Amino acid sequence: MSRTDEVLVGHVLKGDESAFNELIGRWEKGLYNFIYRLVGHEEEARDLVQETIIRIYKRIGQLREPGAFPSWIFRIAHNVSRDRLRTRKNKVIVSTDDLMEKGAEHLLDDRIDRFQADVPPDQAAYRKELGDILGKALQTLSEEQRTAVVMREYHGYSSREIAEMLDIPVGTVRSRIFHGLRNLGRVLKRLRVEEGE
Amino acid sequence: MKCNQREELLVASLYGELSGEEEEMVRKHLASCAACREEFETLQSTTGILRQWDDVESPVQYRMAESIAETERRSSRSSRKPGLLRRLRHSSAPAYIVAAAALLLVVFNIDLSVEDGRLSVGFGDQMPDVSQELSNAEIDPQSLGGVPLGMPVGNEVARFVSRDDFVQSQGELIRFVATLIRESEDRQIENLGAIMHEYLQGVELQRETDLGMLGAKVDEVERSTQSVLQSLVGSNAATSDSINEEGEK
């Protein structure tokens, strides 16, 4: 039977490095996808995951509730990503010329049209291209809206949990999700996807 | 349902975060308000699309505990270096020996110790046992101030350092430090380039905004000018018509 996060954290605090590796092995996929969706760049996401893990290692002694390990590490991942995004000043990971010429709402029109017109070689290629389009769409949001939407949609945190993790009011979380989803709806309005396709 | 409440309530309803009573209130409102219903349906379809984006496997397996712990141990060991460097600075040894020794310690994480007339040199983590006599040494440990530096038990000399080796190592160290400086300069240039790019983007955005405003102003002036001209032409025509009518009478 696999050990719970809480048990593993207890072992880590006693100096068990293999327990730390096991913990990270369990969460590295979630951390990578979370950070990648926030920063929109694969190589950068890899570096930031590493930075996050180093911070987790150094600060795990400060974790007051071992049971809160998941939300604690995602809070660290968010802080690491946010710091990097602020260094970039929220630059959108799309061509600046395109952004200025077309406006964010129509930024992905051509790419979506090509995606829907082309026949993908296989399901994996289809899903990959769809993921790339959605990733670009997310990058048209502000950092605050993107964070709230990603935490809600891809990591299943409730509005209340997100509010606690980000230390903001619940109403603010919901407002950011609302505007984020509405803006995404505009950018993706030409996209027709069969659910579960 | 007020505007700012509307946004929060719609999202809360979307994710099932409302009480039974609140959910009923939202449902009734959506039944009677086409705008909110359309908004809600957009939120639903957008979340449906977003959920088609699958998680991918992490491209790297981060089994880092050992390497992080090692880095921590090295950084706590290197924090002792300043004390030794201070001692070297004040020693009576020839200047080139002191400078080269300082570089070795800082750059290569080397530990030195003197015990019973033997010089021990350890590289990185490998701290081999003491085994070399220094009677033939070309470096007199006493020239380093003769201060026993202390070593963990069971270390060996990794390599006996001759004057020629020392000079050669000095050259390698200088080249290594030059590389570090060059890489640091490259990074600074890159950062400066990024800052300049960002600044120019901001200037360009401002220019577009200003041009847009100017264009709108020009359009406004053009419209009002046309309107004035039209009213002038209209009144001239009316005046001309009345003059003609007078003439006919």
Short mmCIF file of C-alpha atoms in Angstrom, two decimals:
data_model
loop_
_atom_site.label_atom_id
_atom_site.label_comp_id
_atom_site.label_asym_id
_atom_site.label_seq_id
_atom_site.Cartn_x
_atom_site.Cartn_y
_atom_site.Cartn_z
CA MET A 1 0.00 0.00 0.00
CA SER A 2 1.47 3.40 -0.99
CA ARG A 3 2.22 5.85 1.77
CA THR A 4 0.14 9.01 2.09
CA ASP A 5 1.65 12.45 1.56
CA GLU A 6 1.37 13.08 5.27
CA VAL A 7 3.37 9.97 6.13
CA LEU A 8 6.00 10.78 3.52
CA VAL A 9 6.34 14.34 4.81
CA GLY A 10 6.94 12.91 8.27
CA HIS A 11 9.77 10.75 6.89
CA VAL A 12 11.24 13.68 4.99
CA LEU A 13 11.35 15.72 8.18
CA LYS A 14 13.43 12.94 9.72
CA GLY A 15 15.94 13.23 6.91
CA ASP A 16 14.68 10.49 4.58
CA GLU A 17 15.74 11.70 1.11
CA SER A 18 14.08 8.78 -0.68
CA ALA A 19 10.75 9.82 0.87
CA PHE A 20 11.25 13.29 -0.59
CA ASN A 21 11.93 11.81 -4.02
CA GLU A 22 8.80 9.67 -3.72
CA LEU A 23 6.72 12.73 -2.81
CA ILE A 24 8.06 14.74 -5.70
CA GLY A 25 7.61 11.81 -8.07
CA ARG A 26 3.95 11.80 -7.11
CA TRP A 27 3.46 15.53 -7.75
CA GLU A 28 5.89 16.44 -10.50
CA LYS A 29 3.35 15.93 -13.30
CA GLY A 30 0.81 18.18 -11.60
CA LEU A 31 3.45 20.80 -10.85
CA TYR A 32 4.82 20.76 -14.39
CA ASN A 33 1.37 21.10 -16.00
CA PHE A 34 0.35 23.82 -13.56
CA ILE A 35 3.47 25.88 -14.17
CA TYR A 36 3.43 25.27 -17.92
CA ARG A 37 -0.13 26.56 -18.18
CA LEU A 38 0.84 29.66 -16.22
CA VAL A 39 4.02 30.58 -18.10
CA GLY A 40 3.27 29.08 -21.52
CA HIS A 41 6.83 27.97 -22.26
CA GLU A 42 8.11 24.39 -21.92
CA GLU A 43 11.75 25.06 -21.15
CA GLU A 44 10.89 27.79 -18.71
CA ALA A 45 8.38 25.51 -17.02
CA ARG A 46 11.05 22.83 -16.58
CA ASP A 47 13.39 25.32 -14.89
CA LEU A 48 10.62 26.66 -12.68
CA VAL A 49 9.59 23.17 -11.56
CA GLN A 50 13.18 22.59 -10.50
CA GLU A 51 13.23 25.89 -8.63
CA THR A 52 9.94 24.99 -6.96
CA ILE A 53 11.25 21.62 -5.81
CA ILE A 54 14.36 23.23 -4.35
CA ARG A 55 12.16 25.65 -2.40
CA ILE A 56 9.97 22.78 -1.22
CA TYR A 57 13.04 20.91 0.00
CA LYS A 58 14.40 23.90 1.85
CA ARG A 59 11.09 24.95 3.43
CA ILE A 60 9.39 21.66 4.18
CA GLY A 61 10.36 22.08 7.81
CA GLN A 62 8.05 25.13 7.90
CA LEU A 63 4.98 23.14 6.77
CA ARG A 64 2.63 23.29 9.75
CA GLU A 65 0.05 20.83 8.48
CA PRO A 66 1.53 17.88 6.57
CA GLY A 67 -1.96 17.14 5.29
CA ALA A 68 -1.93 20.47 3.43
CA PHE A 69 1.14 19.46 1.42
CA PRO A 70 -0.58 19.63 -2.03
CA SER A 71 -1.98 23.13 -1.61
CA TRP A 72 1.30 24.24 -0.02
CA ILE A 73 3.45 23.10 -2.95
CA PHE A 74 1.05 24.63 -5.49
CA ARG A 75 1.23 27.90 -3.61
CA ILE A 76 5.04 27.76 -3.89
CA ALA A 77 4.76 26.88 -7.58
CA HIS A 78 2.44 29.82 -8.10
CA ASN A 79 4.83 32.22 -6.34
CA VAL A 80 7.79 30.96 -8.37
CA SER A 81 5.84 31.34 -11.63
CA ARG A 82 4.42 34.71 -10.69
CA ASP A 83 7.90 36.05 -9.90
CA ARG A 84 9.11 34.90 -13.32
CA LEU A 85 6.07 36.37 -15.08
CA ARG A 86 6.64 39.71 -13.40
CA THR A 87 10.20 39.68 -14.64
CA ARG A 88 8.71 39.30 -18.10
CA LYS A 89 6.08 41.97 -17.24
CA ASN A 90 3.27 39.65 -18.40
CA LYS A 91 4.48 39.58 -21.97
CA VAL A 92 2.15 37.44 -24.06
CA ILE A 93 3.78 34.38 -25.59
CA VAL A 94 2.52 35.25 -29.03
CA SER A 95 3.92 37.43 -31.77
CA THR A 96 3.66 41.03 -30.66
CA ASP A 97 3.02 42.10 -34.27
CA ASP A 98 0.03 39.76 -34.44
CA LEU A 99 -1.30 40.97 -31.11
CA MET A 100 -1.15 44.60 -32.18
CA GLU A 101 -2.48 44.03 -35.66
CA LYS A 102 -5.37 41.77 -34.79
CA GLY A 103 -6.23 42.43 -31.17
CA ALA A 104 -6.30 39.57 -28.69
CA GLU A 105 -9.80 38.48 -29.66
CA HIS A 106 -8.80 37.45 -33.17
CA LEU A 107 -5.29 36.38 -32.41
CA LEU A 108 -5.87 32.68 -32.87
CA ASP A 109 -8.49 32.83 -35.65
CA ASP A 110 -6.13 31.70 -38.41
CA ARG A 111 -4.62 28.93 -36.34
CA ILE A 112 -8.03 27.66 -35.22
CA ASP A 113 -9.30 27.71 -38.80
CA ARG A 114 -6.29 25.68 -39.96
CA PHE A 115 -6.72 23.27 -37.05
CA GLN A 116 -10.34 22.64 -37.95
CA ALA A 117 -9.68 22.38 -41.67
CA ASP A 118 -6.73 19.98 -41.46
CA VAL A 119 -7.16 16.27 -40.84
CA PRO A 120 -4.80 15.33 -38.01
CA PRO A 121 -2.58 12.27 -38.58
CA ASP A 122 -3.74 10.74 -35.31
CA GLN A 123 -5.56 11.45 -32.09
CA ALA A 124 -2.34 12.29 -30.26
CA ALA A 125 -1.44 14.96 -32.82
CA TYR A 126 -4.97 16.34 -32.60
CA ARG A 127 -4.82 16.59 -28.82
CA LYS A 128 -1.34 18.13 -28.95
CA GLU A 129 -2.38 20.86 -31.37
CA LEU A 130 -5.55 21.52 -29.38
CA GLY A 131 -3.43 21.84 -26.23
CA ASP A 132 -1.11 24.28 -27.99
CA ILE A 133 -4.05 26.43 -29.08
CA LEU A 134 -5.58 26.44 -25.61
CA GLY A 135 -2.17 27.25 -24.13
CA LYS A 136 -1.83 30.26 -26.42
CA ALA A 137 -5.38 31.31 -25.57
CA LEU A 138 -4.57 31.20 -21.86
CA GLN A 139 -1.61 33.48 -22.46
CA THR A 140 -3.97 36.23 -23.68
CA LEU A 141 -5.35 36.49 -20.14
CA SER A 142 -3.87 38.54 -17.35
CA GLU A 143 -1.70 36.60 -14.91
CA GLU A 144 -4.43 36.85 -12.23
CA GLN A 145 -7.21 35.54 -14.48
CA ARG A 146 -5.01 32.78 -15.86
CA THR A 147 -3.99 31.59 -12.39
CA ALA A 148 -7.58 31.47 -11.16
CA VAL A 149 -8.84 29.64 -14.25
CA VAL A 150 -5.98 27.10 -14.25
CA MET A 151 -6.36 26.34 -10.55
CA ARG A 152 -10.11 25.86 -10.95
CA GLU A 153 -10.26 24.03 -14.24
CA TYR A 154 -7.17 21.87 -14.18
CA HIS A 155 -6.51 21.26 -10.52
CA GLY A 156 -10.02 21.19 -9.14
CA TYR A 157 -9.51 23.69 -6.35
CA SER A 158 -12.72 25.35 -5.18
CA SER A 159 -13.06 29.12 -5.21
CA ARG A 160 -12.64 29.12 -1.44
CA GLU A 161 -9.45 27.03 -1.60
CA ILE A 162 -7.99 29.25 -4.31
CA ALA A 163 -8.85 32.30 -2.19
CA GLU A 164 -6.92 30.82 0.75
CA MET A 165 -3.94 29.85 -1.36
CA LEU A 166 -3.71 33.26 -2.99
CA ASP A 167 -4.79 35.16 0.12
CA ILE A 168 -7.55 37.07 -1.70
CA PRO A 169 -11.34 37.24 -1.18
CA VAL A 170 -13.52 34.48 -2.63
CA GLY A 171 -15.49 37.07 -4.62
CA THR A 172 -12.28 38.22 -6.29
CA VAL A 173 -11.45 34.64 -7.28
CA ARG A 174 -14.87 34.17 -8.86
CA SER A 175 -14.67 37.52 -10.62
CA ARG A 176 -11.28 36.63 -12.09
CA ILE A 177 -12.59 33.25 -13.23
CA PHE A 178 -15.63 34.93 -14.79
CA HIS A 179 -13.59 37.44 -16.76
CA GLY A 180 -10.97 34.85 -17.64
CA LEU A 181 -13.55 32.43 -19.03
CA ARG A 182 -15.39 35.20 -20.82
CA ASN A 183 -12.19 36.43 -22.49
CA LEU A 184 -11.23 32.87 -23.41
CA GLY A 185 -14.67 32.40 -24.89
CA ARG A 186 -14.06 35.36 -27.20
CA VAL A 187 -10.61 34.15 -28.29
CA LEU A 188 -11.86 30.61 -28.86
CA LYS A 189 -15.25 31.41 -30.33
CA ARG A 190 -14.39 29.83 -33.69
CA LEU A 191 -13.29 26.60 -32.06
CA ARG A 192 -15.68 23.66 -32.18
CA VAL A 193 -14.57 20.66 -30.20
CA GLU A 194 -16.55 17.53 -29.53
CA GLU A 195 -16.34 16.80 -25.84
CA GLY A 196 -14.33 13.67 -25.18
CA GLU A 197 -13.12 13.66 -28.82
CA MET B 1 -29.22 40.11 -9.23
CA LYS B 2 -26.77 43.07 -9.47
CA CYS B 3 -23.92 43.21 -12.00
CA ASN B 4 -21.00 42.49 -9.69
CA GLN B 5 -23.04 39.83 -7.90
CA ARG B 6 -24.03 38.38 -11.25
CA GLU B 7 -20.46 37.47 -12.19
CA GLU B 8 -19.71 35.79 -8.88
CA LEU B 9 -23.05 34.00 -8.73
CA LEU B 10 -22.79 32.69 -12.27
CA VAL B 11 -19.32 31.26 -11.58
CA ALA B 12 -20.41 29.81 -8.25
CA SER B 13 -23.42 28.22 -9.97
CA LEU B 14 -21.22 26.92 -12.79
CA TYR B 15 -19.08 25.02 -10.28
CA GLY B 16 -21.86 23.99 -7.93
CA GLU B 17 -20.68 26.19 -5.08
CA LEU B 18 -24.09 27.66 -4.18
CA SER B 19 -26.54 26.68 -1.51
CA GLY B 20 -29.88 25.23 -2.63
CA GLU B 21 -31.62 28.56 -2.13
CA GLU B 22 -28.99 30.56 -4.02
CA GLU B 23 -28.97 28.03 -6.85
CA GLU B 24 -32.74 28.34 -7.16
CA MET B 25 -32.47 32.14 -7.30
CA VAL B 26 -29.88 31.97 -10.10
CA ARG B 27 -31.91 29.39 -12.03
CA LYS B 28 -35.01 31.59 -11.91
CA HIS B 29 -33.02 34.61 -13.04
CA LEU B 30 -31.48 32.73 -15.95
CA ALA B 31 -34.92 31.60 -17.03
CA SER B 32 -36.04 35.21 -17.33
CA CYS B 33 -32.86 37.00 -18.49
CA ALA B 34 -31.59 36.17 -21.99
CA ALA B 35 -28.35 38.13 -21.57
CA CYS B 36 -27.33 36.30 -18.41
CA ARG B 37 -28.43 32.98 -19.89
CA GLU B 38 -26.26 33.57 -22.93
CA GLU B 39 -23.36 34.57 -20.67
CA PHE B 40 -23.78 31.42 -18.61
CA GLU B 41 -23.90 29.23 -21.70
CA THR B 42 -20.67 30.80 -22.93
CA LEU B 43 -19.00 30.01 -19.60
CA GLN B 44 -20.21 26.42 -19.86
CA SER B 45 -19.02 25.90 -23.41
CA THR B 46 -15.64 27.49 -22.67
CA THR B 47 -15.03 25.20 -19.70
CA GLY B 48 -16.06 22.28 -21.90
CA ILE B 49 -13.36 23.20 -24.41
CA LEU B 50 -10.71 23.82 -21.76
CA ARG B 51 -11.25 20.35 -20.34
CA GLN B 52 -10.16 18.82 -23.63
CA TRP B 53 -6.58 19.85 -22.82
CA ASP B 54 -4.98 16.81 -21.22
CA ASP B 55 -2.13 16.91 -18.77
CA VAL B 56 1.21 15.80 -20.20
CA GLU B 57 3.89 13.79 -18.46
CA SER B 58 6.63 15.82 -16.89
CA PRO B 59 9.53 15.89 -19.39
CA VAL B 60 12.01 15.43 -16.55
CA GLN B 61 12.04 13.13 -13.53
CA TYR B 62 12.97 15.36 -10.65
CA ARG B 63 14.67 13.01 -8.18
CA MET B 64 16.63 15.79 -6.66
CA ALA B 65 16.87 15.20 -2.96
CA GLU B 66 20.47 14.00 -3.05
CA SER B 67 21.68 16.80 -5.31
CA ILE B 68 19.88 19.49 -3.31
CA ALA B 69 21.29 18.10 -0.05
CA GLU B 70 24.77 18.02 -1.61
CA THR B 71 24.45 21.62 -2.76
CA GLU B 72 23.39 22.61 0.76
CA ARG B 73 26.38 20.81 2.28
CA ARG B 74 28.77 22.48 -0.15
CA SER B 75 27.39 25.93 0.44
CA SER B 76 27.66 25.51 4.22
CA ARG B 77 31.28 24.32 3.79
CA SER B 78 32.19 27.20 1.50
CA SER B 79 30.95 29.62 4.15
CA ARG B 80 34.14 28.76 6.09
CA LYS B 81 36.34 29.97 3.22
CA PRO B 82 36.43 33.68 4.15
CA GLY B 83 38.22 32.83 7.42
CA LEU B 84 40.94 30.93 5.61
CA LEU B 85 41.25 33.58 2.94
CA ARG B 86 41.76 36.21 5.59
CA ARG B 87 44.59 34.12 7.06
CA LEU B 88 46.20 33.73 3.67
CA ARG B 89 45.99 37.44 3.02
CA HIS B 90 47.93 38.16 6.18
CA SER B 91 50.49 35.39 5.77
CA SER B 92 54.10 36.08 4.98
CA ALA B 93 54.04 33.75 1.95
CA PRO B 94 55.03 35.12 -1.47
CA ALA B 95 52.14 36.98 -3.08
CA TYR B 96 51.74 34.66 -6.09
CA ILE B 97 51.37 31.63 -3.84
CA VAL B 98 48.77 33.35 -1.70
CA ALA B 99 46.76 34.55 -4.74
CA ALA B 100 46.81 31.18 -6.48
CA ALA B 101 45.94 29.35 -3.25
CA ALA B 102 43.00 31.71 -2.63
CA LEU B 103 41.66 31.10 -6.14
CA LEU B 104 42.01 27.34 -5.73
CA LEU B 105 40.08 27.39 -2.47
CA VAL B 106 37.22 29.52 -3.72
CA VAL B 107 36.81 28.18 -7.25
CA PHE B 108 37.46 24.49 -6.78
CA ASN B 109 36.09 24.01 -3.29
CA ILE B 110 39.45 22.79 -2.12
CA ASP B 111 40.38 22.28 1.48
CA LEU B 112 43.94 22.65 2.73
CA SER B 113 45.41 21.44 5.93
CA VAL B 114 48.80 21.08 7.51
CA GLU B 115 49.48 18.22 9.86
CA ASP B 116 52.88 17.06 11.13
CA GLY B 117 54.67 18.84 8.31
CA ARG B 118 52.40 17.32 5.68
CA LEU B 119 50.29 19.42 3.33
CA SER B 120 46.91 17.88 2.59
CA VAL B 121 44.89 18.95 -0.41
CA GLY B 122 41.31 17.77 -0.84
CA PHE B 123 39.26 18.38 -4.00
CA GLY B 124 35.45 18.72 -3.67
CA ASP B 125 33.94 16.01 -1.58
CA GLN B 126 36.75 13.60 -1.84
CA MET B 127 38.88 14.13 1.17
CA PRO B 128 41.55 11.44 0.84
CA ASP B 129 43.97 10.44 3.60
CA VAL B 130 47.23 12.26 4.29
CA SER B 131 50.15 10.38 2.81
CA GLN B 132 52.82 12.74 1.37
CA GLU B 133 56.03 13.97 3.00
CA LEU B 134 56.91 17.60 2.38
CA SER B 135 60.62 17.52 2.99
CA ASN B 136 61.03 17.53 -0.82
CA ALA B 137 58.14 19.90 -1.15
CA GLU B 138 58.44 22.98 -3.22
CA ILE B 139 55.79 24.57 -1.08
CA ASP B 140 56.76 25.07 2.51
CA PRO B 141 53.63 24.73 4.62
CA GLN B 142 55.21 27.12 7.11
CA SER B 143 55.06 29.77 4.35
CA LEU B 144 51.28 29.59 4.72
CA GLY B 145 51.61 30.95 8.19
CA GLY B 146 52.23 27.55 9.75
CA VAL B 147 48.69 27.54 11.05
CA PRO B 148 47.21 24.10 11.48
CA LEU B 149 43.97 24.30 9.62
CA GLY B 150 42.44 21.13 10.91
CA MET B 151 40.99 18.32 8.82
CA PRO B 152 38.52 15.56 9.28
CA VAL B 153 40.21 12.26 10.18
CA GLY B 154 41.06 9.88 7.39
CA ASN B 155 41.93 12.27 4.56
CA GLU B 156 44.53 11.61 1.85
CA VAL B 157 46.47 13.91 -0.38
CA ALA B 158 44.75 13.93 -3.74
CA ARG B 159 47.75 15.27 -5.63
CA PHE B 160 51.19 16.62 -4.72
CA VAL B 161 51.41 20.17 -6.06
CA SER B 162 54.77 21.23 -7.60
CA ARG B 163 55.70 24.77 -8.58
CA ASP B 164 55.21 23.98 -12.31
CA ASP B 165 51.84 22.39 -11.58
CA PHE B 166 50.96 25.44 -9.55
CA VAL B 167 51.80 27.85 -12.35
CA GLN B 168 49.89 25.70 -14.83
CA SER B 169 46.89 25.56 -12.51
CA GLN B 170 47.13 29.31 -12.14
CA GLY B 171 46.82 29.69 -15.93
CA GLU B 172 43.84 27.33 -16.01
CA LEU B 173 42.20 29.21 -13.21
CA ILE B 174 42.67 32.53 -14.93
CA ARG B 175 41.12 31.13 -18.12
CA PHE B 176 38.25 29.68 -16.09
CA VAL B 177 37.60 32.98 -14.32
CA ALA B 178 37.74 34.80 -17.68
CA THR B 179 35.07 32.40 -19.00
CA LEU B 180 32.87 33.10 -15.98
CA ILE B 181 33.25 36.84 -16.50
CA ARG B 182 32.47 36.53 -20.21
CA GLU B 183 29.34 34.45 -19.50
CA SER B 184 28.22 36.96 -16.91
CA GLU B 185 28.67 39.80 -19.41
CA ASP B 186 26.70 37.85 -22.03
CA ARG B 187 23.87 37.38 -19.54
CA GLN B 188 23.89 41.08 -18.71
CA ILE B 189 23.76 41.98 -22.40
CA GLU B 190 20.86 39.56 -22.88
CA ASN B 191 18.98 41.06 -19.94
CA LEU B 192 19.62 44.56 -21.24
CA GLY B 193 18.35 43.49 -24.66
CA ALA B 194 15.16 42.15 -23.08
CA ILE B 195 14.66 45.40 -21.16
CA MET B 196 15.21 47.48 -24.32
CA HIS B 197 12.79 45.28 -26.29
CA GLU B 198 10.18 45.74 -23.61
CA TYR B 199 10.72 49.49 -23.55
CA LEU B 200 10.40 49.73 -27.33
CA GLN B 201 7.21 47.68 -27.21
CA GLY B 202 5.80 50.12 -24.68
CA VAL B 203 6.76 53.06 -26.88
CA GLU B 204 5.17 51.39 -29.91
CA LEU B 205 1.94 50.69 -28.00
CA GLN B 206 1.80 54.31 -26.86
CA ARG B 207 2.42 55.49 -30.42
CA GLU B 208 -0.47 53.35 -31.69
CA THR B 209 -2.72 54.71 -28.97
CA ASP B 210 -1.76 58.30 -29.73
CA LEU B 211 -2.24 57.78 -33.47
CA GLY B 212 -5.62 56.22 -32.82
CA MET B 213 -6.68 59.20 -30.73
CA LEU B 214 -5.35 61.65 -33.32
CA GLY B 215 -7.19 59.81 -36.07
CA ALA B 216 -10.42 59.94 -34.11
CA LYS B 217 -9.94 63.65 -33.53
CA VAL B 218 -9.29 64.30 -37.22
CA ASP B 219 -12.44 62.34 -38.10
CA GLU B 220 -14.41 64.42 -35.64
CA VAL B 221 -13.13 67.69 -37.07
CA GLU B 222 -13.82 66.45 -40.59
CA ARG B 223 -17.38 65.51 -39.69
CA SER B 224 -18.12 68.82 -38.01
CA THR B 225 -16.56 70.71 -40.94
CA GLN B 226 -18.72 68.78 -43.38
CA SER B 227 -21.74 69.47 -41.26
CA VAL B 228 -20.97 73.21 -41.23
CA LEU B 229 -20.36 73.21 -44.98
CA GLN B 230 -23.61 71.38 -45.60
CA SER B 231 -25.55 73.82 -43.49
CA LEU B 232 -23.87 76.71 -45.32
CA VAL B 233 -24.67 75.20 -48.70
CA GLY B 234 -28.20 74.57 -47.55
CA SER B 235 -28.71 78.13 -46.37
CA ASN B 236 -27.11 79.52 -49.58
CA ALA B 237 -29.49 77.43 -51.64
CA ALA B 238 -32.43 78.67 -49.57
CA THR B 239 -31.28 82.27 -49.99
CA SER B 240 -30.80 81.78 -53.74
CA ASP B 241 -34.25 80.22 -54.05
CA SER B 242 -35.89 83.12 -52.24
CA ILE B 243 -34.02 85.65 -54.41
CA ASN B 244 -35.22 83.82 -57.53
CA GLU B 245 -38.76 83.78 -56.22
CA GLU B 246 -38.59 87.55 -55.55
CA GLY B 247 -37.22 88.07 -59.06
CA GLU B 248 -40.09 86.08 -60.59
CA LYS B 249 -42.61 88.14 -58.68
#
